[in-house]
Amino acid sequence: MSTGNEAPATWLSQDAHDRLQAELDEHIANRPAIAAEINARREEGDLRENGGYHAAREEQGKAEGRIRYLQELLRTAKVGEAPTADAVSPGMVVTIYFDDDANDTETFLLGSREIAATTDLTVYSPESALGKAILGGRPGQTCTYTAPSGADIKVTVVSFEPFSG
């Protein structure tokens, strides 16, 4: 039974999944080199004034964060084509128009930054102000959201279709 609190599934093409898995494998394989760098810098002496040591530790922290993120993404992502939906959802290419001007359109992908590497389309996150406003929208539906500048922006959904990668 669905509680309605689950996050929408992240759909990845097989190519995107394989690329992210390769990146994860590379980060994991690089762990010993980063640890060796930290040990080498630690042996240089006083850690309070050792910029190389602190830089190596920062690099290790970033790499470990990326490893955890990729592991979770790959664990929970669905591989293949997203099912056809009757409303705007993550993984869709969406066309909207702004402020009642049907000639002022924008077409973009509603998805994650990982998907952005696989397309020339502009990508908006479902968590962005625009993304939240149009989620669940249907063609002809008008939504309003507040831009980071504080301005209220009105958009109308023209169309949407699954992203084919």
Coordinates of N, CA, C and O in Angstrom, one line a residue:
M1 N 0.8 -1.2 0.0 CA 0.0 0.0 0.0 C 0.9 1.2 0.0 O 1.9 1.3 0.7
S2 N 0.6 2.2 -0.8 CA 1.3 3.4 -0.9 C 0.9 4.4 0.1 O -0.3 4.6 0.3
T3 N 1.8 5.1 0.8 CA 1.5 6.1 1.7 C 1.5 7.5 1.1 O 1.1 8.4 1.8
G4 N 2.0 7.6 -0.1 CA 2.1 8.9 -0.7 C 3.3 9.7 -0.3 O 3.6 10.7 -0.8
N5 N 4.1 9.1 0.5 CA 5.3 9.8 1.0 C 6.6 9.3 0.3 O 7.7 9.8 0.5
E6 N 6.5 8.3 -0.6 CA 7.7 7.8 -1.3 C 8.1 8.8 -2.3 O 7.3 9.4 -2.9
A7 N 9.4 8.9 -2.5 CA 10.0 9.7 -3.5 C 9.7 9.1 -4.8 O 9.7 7.9 -4.9
P8 N 9.5 9.9 -5.9 CA 9.3 9.3 -7.2 C 10.6 8.5 -7.6 O 11.7 8.9 -7.2
A9 N 10.4 7.4 -8.3 CA 11.5 6.6 -8.8 C 12.4 7.4 -9.7 O 11.9 8.2 -10.5
T10 N 13.7 7.1 -9.6 CA 14.7 7.7 -10.5 C 14.9 6.7 -11.6 O 15.3 5.5 -11.3
W11 N 14.6 7.0 -12.8 CA 14.8 6.1 -13.9 C 16.1 6.5 -14.6 O 16.3 7.7 -14.9
L12 N 16.9 5.5 -14.9 CA 18.1 5.7 -15.6 C 18.1 4.8 -16.8 O 17.7 3.6 -16.8
S13 N 18.7 5.3 -17.9 CA 18.9 4.5 -19.1 C 20.0 3.5 -18.7 O 20.8 3.7 -17.8
Q14 N 20.1 2.4 -19.5 CA 21.2 1.4 -19.2 C 22.5 2.1 -19.3 O 23.4 1.9 -18.5
D15 N 22.7 3.0 -20.3 CA 23.9 3.7 -20.5 C 24.3 4.6 -19.3 O 25.4 4.6 -18.8
A16 N 23.3 5.3 -18.8 CA 23.5 6.2 -17.6 C 23.9 5.4 -16.4 O 24.8 5.7 -15.6
H17 N 23.2 4.2 -16.2 CA 23.4 3.4 -15.1 C 24.9 2.8 -15.2 O 25.6 2.8 -14.2
D18 N 25.3 2.4 -16.4 CA 26.6 1.8 -16.5 C 27.7 2.9 -16.3 O 28.7 2.6 -15.7
R19 N 27.4 4.1 -16.8 CA 28.4 5.2 -16.6 C 28.5 5.5 -15.1 O 29.7 5.7 -14.6
L20 N 27.4 5.6 -14.4 CA 27.5 5.9 -12.9 C 28.1 4.7 -12.2 O 28.9 5.0 -11.2
Q21 N 27.9 3.5 -12.6 CA 28.5 2.3 -11.9 C 30.0 2.4 -12.2 O 30.8 2.1 -11.2
A22 N 30.5 2.8 -13.4 CA 31.9 2.9 -13.7 C 32.5 4.0 -12.8 O 33.7 3.8 -12.3
E23 N 31.8 5.1 -12.6 CA 32.3 6.2 -11.8 C 32.5 5.7 -10.3 O 33.5 5.9 -9.7
L24 N 31.5 5.0 -9.8 CA 31.5 4.4 -8.5 C 32.7 3.5 -8.4 O 33.5 3.6 -7.4
D25 N 32.9 2.6 -9.3 CA 34.0 1.6 -9.2 C 35.3 2.3 -9.2 O 36.3 2.0 -8.5
E26 N 35.4 3.4 -10.0 CA 36.7 4.2 -10.1 C 37.0 4.9 -8.7 O 38.1 4.8 -8.2
H27 N 35.9 5.4 -8.1 CA 36.1 6.1 -6.8 C 36.5 5.0 -5.7 O 37.4 5.3 -4.9
I28 N 35.9 3.9 -5.8 CA 36.3 2.8 -4.8 C 37.7 2.3 -5.0 O 38.5 2.2 -4.1
A29 N 38.1 2.2 -6.3 CA 39.4 1.7 -6.6 C 40.5 2.8 -6.2 O 41.6 2.4 -5.9
N30 N 40.1 4.0 -6.1 CA 41.0 5.1 -5.8 C 41.2 5.3 -4.3 O 42.0 6.1 -3.9
R31 N 40.4 4.6 -3.5 CA 40.5 4.8 -2.0 C 41.9 4.5 -1.5 O 42.4 5.3 -0.7
P32 N 42.6 3.4 -1.9 CA 43.9 3.2 -1.3 C 44.9 4.3 -1.7 O 45.7 4.7 -0.9
A33 N 44.8 4.9 -2.9 CA 45.7 6.0 -3.3 C 45.4 7.2 -2.4 O 46.4 7.9 -2.0
I34 N 44.2 7.5 -2.1 CA 43.9 8.7 -1.3 C 44.4 8.4 0.1 O 45.0 9.3 0.8
A35 N 44.2 7.2 0.7 CA 44.7 6.9 2.0 C 46.2 7.0 2.0 O 46.8 7.5 3.0
A36 N 46.9 6.5 1.0 CA 48.3 6.6 1.0 C 48.8 8.1 0.9 O 49.8 8.5 1.6
E37 N 48.1 8.9 0.2 CA 48.4 10.4 0.1 C 48.2 11.0 1.5 O 49.1 11.8 1.9
I38 N 47.2 10.6 2.2 CA 47.0 11.2 3.6 C 48.1 10.8 4.5 O 48.7 11.6 5.3
N39 N 48.5 9.5 4.4 CA 49.6 9.0 5.3 C 50.9 9.7 5.0 O 51.7 10.0 5.9
A40 N 51.2 9.9 3.7 CA 52.4 10.6 3.3 C 52.4 12.0 3.8 O 53.5 12.5 4.3
R41 N 51.3 12.7 3.7 CA 51.2 14.1 4.2 C 51.3 14.1 5.7 O 51.9 15.0 6.3
R42 N 50.7 13.1 6.4 CA 50.7 13.1 7.8 C 52.2 13.0 8.3 O 52.6 13.6 9.4
E43 N 53.0 12.3 7.6 CA 54.4 12.1 8.0 C 55.3 13.3 7.8 O 56.4 13.4 8.3
E44 N 54.7 14.3 7.2 CA 55.5 15.6 7.0 C 55.6 16.4 8.2 O 56.3 17.4 8.2
G45 N 54.8 16.1 9.3 CA 55.0 16.8 10.5 C 53.7 17.4 11.0 O 52.6 16.9 10.8
D46 N 53.8 18.6 11.6 CA 52.8 19.3 12.3 C 51.5 19.4 11.4 O 51.5 20.1 10.3
L47 N 50.4 18.8 11.8 CA 49.2 18.7 11.0 C 48.5 20.0 11.0 O 47.7 20.3 10.0
R48 N 48.7 20.9 12.0 CA 48.0 22.2 12.0 C 48.4 23.1 10.8 O 47.6 23.9 10.4
E49 N 49.6 22.9 10.4 CA 50.1 23.8 9.3 C 50.4 23.0 8.1 O 51.2 23.4 7.2
N50 N 49.8 21.9 7.9 CA 50.1 21.0 6.8 C 49.0 21.1 5.7 O 48.0 20.3 5.8
G51 N 49.1 22.0 4.8 CA 48.1 22.2 3.8 C 47.8 21.0 2.9 O 46.7 20.6 2.6
G52 N 48.9 20.2 2.6 CA 48.8 19.0 1.8 C 47.9 18.0 2.5 O 47.1 17.3 1.9
Y53 N 48.1 17.8 3.8 CA 47.4 16.8 4.6 C 45.9 17.2 4.6 O 45.0 16.4 4.3
H54 N 45.6 18.5 4.8 CA 44.2 18.9 4.9 C 43.5 18.8 3.5 O 42.3 18.4 3.5
A55 N 44.3 19.1 2.5 CA 43.7 19.0 1.1 C 43.4 17.5 0.8 O 42.3 17.2 0.2
A56 N 44.3 16.6 1.2 CA 44.1 15.2 1.0 C 42.8 14.7 1.8 O 42.1 13.9 1.3
R57 N 42.7 15.2 3.0 CA 41.5 14.8 3.8 C 40.2 15.3 3.2 O 39.2 14.6 3.2
E58 N 40.3 16.5 2.7 CA 39.1 17.1 2.0 C 38.7 16.3 0.8 O 37.6 16.0 0.5
E59 N 39.7 15.9 0.0 CA 39.5 15.1 -1.2 C 38.9 13.8 -0.8 O 37.9 13.3 -1.4
Q60 N 39.4 13.2 0.3 CA 38.8 11.9 0.8 C 37.4 12.1 1.2 O 36.5 11.3 0.8
G61 N 37.0 13.2 1.8 CA 35.7 13.4 2.3 C 34.7 13.6 1.1 O 33.6 13.0 1.1
K62 N 35.2 14.3 0.1 CA 34.3 14.5 -1.1 C 34.1 13.2 -1.8 O 33.0 12.9 -2.3
A63 N 35.2 12.4 -2.0 CA 35.1 11.1 -2.7 C 34.2 10.1 -1.9 O 33.3 9.5 -2.5
E64 N 34.3 10.1 -0.6 CA 33.4 9.2 0.2 C 32.0 9.7 0.1 O 31.1 8.8 0.0
G65 N 31.7 11.0 0.1 CA 30.4 11.5 -0.1 C 29.8 11.1 -1.4 O 28.6 10.6 -1.5
R66 N 30.6 11.2 -2.5 CA 30.1 10.8 -3.8 C 29.9 9.3 -3.9 O 28.9 8.8 -4.5
I67 N 30.7 8.5 -3.2 CA 30.6 7.0 -3.2 C 29.2 6.7 -2.6 O 28.4 5.9 -3.1
R68 N 28.9 7.3 -1.4 CA 27.7 7.0 -0.7 C 26.5 7.4 -1.6 O 25.5 6.7 -1.7
Y69 N 26.6 8.6 -2.2 CA 25.5 9.1 -3.1 C 25.3 8.1 -4.2 O 24.1 7.7 -4.5
L70 N 26.3 7.7 -4.9 CA 26.2 6.8 -6.1 C 25.7 5.5 -5.7 O 24.8 4.9 -6.4
Q71 N 26.1 4.9 -4.5 CA 25.7 3.7 -4.1 C 24.1 3.7 -3.8 O 23.4 2.8 -4.2
E72 N 23.7 4.8 -3.2 CA 22.2 4.9 -2.9 C 21.4 5.1 -4.2 O 20.4 4.5 -4.4
L73 N 21.9 5.9 -5.1 CA 21.3 6.2 -6.4 C 21.1 4.9 -7.2 O 20.1 4.5 -7.6
L74 N 22.2 4.1 -7.3 CA 22.2 2.9 -8.1 C 21.4 1.8 -7.4 O 20.8 1.0 -8.0
R75 N 21.4 1.8 -6.0 CA 20.6 0.9 -5.3 C 19.1 1.1 -5.5 O 18.3 0.1 -5.6
T76 N 18.7 2.3 -5.6 CA 17.2 2.6 -5.7 C 16.7 2.9 -7.1 O 15.5 2.9 -7.3
A77 N 17.6 3.2 -8.0 CA 17.2 3.6 -9.4 C 16.6 2.4 -10.1 O 16.9 1.3 -9.9
K78 N 15.7 2.7 -11.0 CA 15.1 1.7 -11.9 C 15.8 1.9 -13.3 O 15.9 3.1 -13.7
V79 N 16.2 0.8 -13.9 CA 16.9 0.9 -15.2 C 15.9 0.5 -16.3 O 15.1 -0.5 -16.2
G80 N 15.9 1.3 -17.3 CA 15.0 1.1 -18.4 C 14.2 2.3 -18.8 O 14.6 3.5 -18.4
E81 N 13.1 2.2 -19.4 CA 12.2 3.3 -19.8 C 11.2 3.5 -18.7 O 10.6 2.6 -18.2
A82 N 11.1 4.8 -18.4 CA 10.1 5.1 -17.4 C 8.7 4.8 -17.9 O 8.4 5.0 -19.1
P83 N 7.8 4.4 -17.1 CA 6.4 4.1 -17.6 C 5.8 5.4 -18.1 O 6.0 6.5 -17.6
T84 N 4.9 5.2 -19.0 CA 4.1 6.4 -19.5 C 3.2 6.9 -18.4 O 2.6 6.1 -17.7
A85 N 3.3 8.2 -18.2 CA 2.5 8.8 -17.1 C 1.4 9.7 -17.8 O 1.6 10.2 -18.9
D86 N 0.4 9.9 -17.0 CA -0.7 10.8 -17.5 C -0.5 12.2 -16.9 O -1.4 13.1 -17.1
A87 N 0.6 12.5 -16.2 CA 0.9 13.8 -15.6 C 2.4 14.0 -15.6 O 3.2 13.0 -15.7
V88 N 2.8 15.2 -15.5 CA 4.2 15.5 -15.4 C 4.9 14.8 -14.2 O 4.3 14.9 -13.1
S89 N 6.0 14.1 -14.4 CA 6.7 13.5 -13.4 C 8.2 13.5 -13.7 O 8.6 13.8 -14.9
P90 N 9.1 13.2 -12.8 CA 10.5 13.1 -13.1 C 10.8 12.2 -14.2 O 10.2 11.2 -14.4
G91 N 11.8 12.6 -15.0 CA 12.1 11.8 -16.2 C 11.4 12.2 -17.5 O 11.5 11.6 -18.5
M92 N 10.6 13.3 -17.4 CA 9.8 13.8 -18.5 C 10.5 15.0 -19.2 O 11.1 15.8 -18.5
V93 N 10.3 15.0 -20.5 CA 10.7 16.2 -21.2 C 9.4 17.1 -21.3 O 8.4 16.6 -21.8
V94 N 9.5 18.3 -20.7 CA 8.3 19.1 -20.5 C 8.4 20.4 -21.4 O 9.5 21.0 -21.4
T95 N 7.3 20.8 -22.0 CA 7.3 22.1 -22.7 C 6.2 22.9 -21.9 O 5.1 22.5 -21.7
I96 N 6.6 24.2 -21.6 CA 5.8 25.1 -20.9 C 5.8 26.4 -21.6 O 6.7 26.7 -22.4
Y97 N 4.8 27.3 -21.3 CA 4.9 28.7 -21.7 C 4.7 29.5 -20.5 O 4.1 29.1 -19.5
F98 N 5.2 30.8 -20.6 CA 5.2 31.7 -19.5 C 4.2 32.8 -19.6 O 3.9 33.3 -20.7
D99 N 3.5 33.1 -18.5 CA 2.7 34.3 -18.4 C 1.7 34.5 -19.5 O 1.6 35.6 -20.2
D100 N 0.9 33.5 -19.9 CA -0.1 33.6 -20.9 C 0.4 34.0 -22.3 O -0.4 34.4 -23.1
D101 N 1.7 33.8 -22.5 CA 2.3 34.1 -23.8 C 2.7 32.7 -24.5 O 3.8 32.2 -24.2
A102 N 1.8 32.2 -25.3 CA 2.1 30.9 -25.9 C 3.3 30.8 -26.8 O 3.8 29.8 -27.2
N103 N 3.8 32.0 -27.1 CA 5.0 32.1 -28.0 C 6.3 32.0 -27.1 O 7.4 31.9 -27.6
D104 N 6.2 32.2 -25.8 CA 7.3 32.3 -24.9 C 7.4 30.9 -24.2 O 7.1 30.7 -23.1
T105 N 7.9 29.9 -25.0 CA 8.0 28.5 -24.5 C 9.4 28.1 -24.1 O 10.4 28.7 -24.5
E106 N 9.5 27.1 -23.3 CA 10.7 26.5 -22.9 C 10.5 25.0 -22.8 O 9.5 24.5 -22.2
T107 N 11.4 24.2 -23.3 CA 11.4 22.8 -23.3 C 12.6 22.3 -22.4 O 13.7 22.8 -22.7
F108 N 12.4 21.5 -21.5 CA 13.4 21.0 -20.6 C 13.1 19.6 -20.1 O 12.0 19.1 -20.2
L109 N 14.1 19.1 -19.4 CA 14.0 17.7 -18.8 C 13.8 17.9 -17.3 O 14.6 18.7 -16.7
L110 N 12.8 17.3 -16.7 CA 12.6 17.3 -15.3 C 13.3 16.1 -14.7 O 12.9 15.0 -14.9
G111 N 14.5 16.3 -14.1 CA 15.2 15.1 -13.6 C 16.4 15.5 -12.8 O 16.6 16.7 -12.4
S112 N 17.3 14.6 -12.6 CA 18.5 14.8 -11.8 C 19.7 15.3 -12.6 O 19.8 15.1 -13.8
R113 N 20.7 15.8 -11.9 CA 21.9 16.3 -12.6 C 22.7 15.1 -13.2 O 23.4 15.3 -14.2
E114 N 22.5 13.9 -12.7 CA 23.2 12.7 -13.4 C 22.6 12.6 -14.8 O 23.3 12.2 -15.7
I115 N 21.3 12.8 -15.0 CA 20.7 12.7 -16.3 C 21.2 13.8 -17.2 O 21.4 13.6 -18.4
A116 N 21.6 15.0 -16.6 CA 22.0 16.1 -17.4 C 23.2 15.8 -18.3 O 23.4 16.3 -19.3
A117 N 24.1 14.9 -17.8 CA 25.3 14.5 -18.6 C 24.9 13.8 -19.9 O 25.7 13.6 -20.7
T118 N 23.7 13.3 -20.0 CA 23.3 12.5 -21.1 C 22.5 13.2 -22.1 O 22.0 12.7 -23.1
T119 N 22.3 14.6 -22.0 CA 21.4 15.3 -22.9 C 21.9 16.8 -23.0 O 22.6 17.3 -22.1
D120 N 21.5 17.4 -24.1 CA 21.8 18.8 -24.3 C 20.6 19.7 -23.8 O 20.7 20.9 -23.8
L121 N 19.5 19.0 -23.4 CA 18.4 19.8 -22.8 C 18.8 20.4 -21.5 O 19.6 19.9 -20.7
T122 N 18.2 21.5 -21.2 CA 18.3 22.1 -19.8 C 17.6 21.1 -18.9 O 16.5 20.6 -19.2
V123 N 18.1 21.0 -17.7 CA 17.6 20.0 -16.7 C 17.2 20.8 -15.5 O 18.0 21.6 -14.9
Y124 N 15.9 20.7 -15.1 CA 15.4 21.2 -13.8 C 15.1 20.1 -12.9 O 14.6 19.1 -13.2
S125 N 15.5 20.3 -11.6 CA 15.3 19.3 -10.6 C 13.8 19.3 -10.2 O 13.2 20.3 -10.2
P126 N 13.2 18.1 -9.9 CA 11.9 18.1 -9.4 C 11.7 18.8 -8.1 O 10.6 19.2 -7.7
E127 N 12.9 19.0 -7.4 CA 12.8 19.8 -6.1 C 12.9 21.3 -6.3 O 12.8 22.0 -5.3
S128 N 13.2 21.7 -7.5 CA 13.3 23.2 -7.8 C 11.9 23.8 -7.7 O 10.9 23.1 -7.7
A129 N 11.8 25.1 -7.6 CA 10.6 25.8 -7.5 C 9.7 25.5 -8.7 O 8.5 25.1 -8.6
L130 N 10.3 25.5 -9.9 CA 9.5 25.2 -11.1 C 9.1 23.7 -11.1 O 8.0 23.4 -11.4
G131 N 10.1 22.9 -10.8 CA 9.8 21.4 -10.7 C 8.6 21.1 -9.8 O 7.7 20.3 -10.2
K132 N 8.6 21.6 -8.6 CA 7.6 21.4 -7.6 C 6.2 21.9 -8.2 O 5.2 21.3 -8.0
A133 N 6.2 23.0 -8.8 CA 5.0 23.6 -9.3 C 4.3 22.8 -10.4 O 3.1 22.7 -10.5
I134 N 5.2 22.2 -11.3 CA 4.5 21.5 -12.4 C 4.4 20.0 -12.2 O 3.7 19.3 -13.0
L135 N 5.0 19.4 -11.1 CA 4.8 18.0 -10.9 C 3.3 17.7 -10.8 O 2.5 18.3 -10.1
G136 N 2.9 16.7 -11.5 CA 1.5 16.3 -11.5 C 0.6 17.1 -12.5 O -0.5 16.8 -12.6
G137 N 1.3 18.1 -13.2 CA 0.5 18.9 -14.1 C 0.2 18.1 -15.4 O 0.8 17.2 -15.7
R138 N -0.9 18.7 -16.0 CA -1.3 18.1 -17.3 C -1.4 19.2 -18.4 O -1.4 20.4 -18.0
P139 N -1.3 18.9 -19.6 CA -1.4 19.9 -20.7 C -2.6 20.8 -20.4 O -3.7 20.4 -20.1
G140 N -2.3 22.1 -20.5 CA -3.3 23.2 -20.4 C -3.4 23.7 -18.9 O -4.0 24.7 -18.7
Q141 N -2.8 23.0 -18.0 CA -2.8 23.4 -16.6 C -1.8 24.5 -16.3 O -0.7 24.5 -16.8
T142 N -2.3 25.5 -15.6 CA -1.4 26.7 -15.3 C -1.0 26.6 -13.8 O -1.8 26.2 -13.0
C143 N 0.2 26.8 -13.5 CA 0.8 26.8 -12.2 C 1.6 28.0 -11.9 O 2.1 28.7 -12.9
T144 N 1.7 28.4 -10.7 CA 2.5 29.6 -10.3 C 3.5 29.2 -9.3 O 3.2 28.3 -8.4
Y145 N 4.7 29.7 -9.4 CA 5.7 29.4 -8.4 C 6.5 30.7 -8.2 O 6.4 31.7 -8.9
T146 N 7.2 30.7 -7.1 CA 8.0 31.9 -6.7 C 9.5 31.6 -7.1 O 10.1 30.6 -6.6
A147 N 10.0 32.5 -7.9 CA 11.4 32.3 -8.4 C 12.3 32.7 -7.2 O 11.9 33.4 -6.3
P148 N 13.6 32.4 -7.3 CA 14.6 32.8 -6.3 C 14.6 34.3 -6.1 O 14.9 34.8 -5.0
S149 N 14.3 35.0 -7.1 CA 14.3 36.5 -7.1 C 13.1 37.0 -6.2 O 13.1 38.2 -5.9
G150 N 12.2 36.1 -5.9 CA 11.0 36.5 -5.2 C 9.8 36.8 -6.1 O 8.7 37.0 -5.6
A151 N 10.0 36.9 -7.4 CA 8.9 37.1 -8.3 C 8.0 35.9 -8.5 O 8.5 34.8 -8.5
D152 N 6.7 36.1 -8.6 CA 5.8 35.0 -8.9 C 5.7 34.8 -10.4 O 5.6 35.8 -11.1
I153 N 5.9 33.6 -10.8 CA 6.0 33.3 -12.2 C 4.9 32.3 -12.6 O 4.7 31.3 -11.9
K154 N 4.1 32.6 -13.6 CA 3.0 31.7 -14.0 C 3.4 31.0 -15.3 O 3.9 31.6 -16.2
V155 N 3.3 29.7 -15.2 CA 3.6 28.8 -16.4 C 2.4 27.9 -16.7 O 1.7 27.6 -15.8
T156 N 2.3 27.6 -18.0 CA 1.3 26.6 -18.4 C 2.0 25.5 -19.1 O 2.8 25.6 -19.9
V157 N 1.6 24.3 -18.7 CA 2.1 23.0 -19.3 C 1.5 22.9 -20.7 O 0.3 22.9 -20.8
V158 N 2.4 22.8 -21.7 CA 2.0 22.6 -23.0 C 1.9 21.1 -23.3 O 0.9 20.5 -23.8
S159 N 3.0 20.4 -23.0 CA 3.1 18.9 -23.3 C 4.2 18.3 -22.5 O 5.1 19.0 -21.9
F160 N 4.2 17.0 -22.4 CA 5.3 16.3 -21.8 C 5.4 14.9 -22.4 O 4.4 14.4 -23.0
E161 N 6.6 14.3 -22.3 CA 6.8 12.9 -22.8 C 7.9 12.3 -22.1 O 8.8 13.1 -21.6
P162 N 8.0 11.0 -22.0 CA 9.2 10.4 -21.3 C 10.5 10.7 -22.0 O 10.5 10.8 -23.3
F163 N 11.5 10.9 -21.3 CA 12.8 11.2 -21.8 C 13.4 9.9 -22.3 O 13.4 8.9 -21.6
S164 N 13.9 9.9 -23.6 CA 14.4 8.7 -24.2 C 15.9 8.6 -24.1 O 16.5 7.6 -24.5
G165 N 16.6 9.6 -23.6 CA 18.0 9.5 -23.4 C 18.8 9.6 -24.6 O 19.8 9.4 -24.9

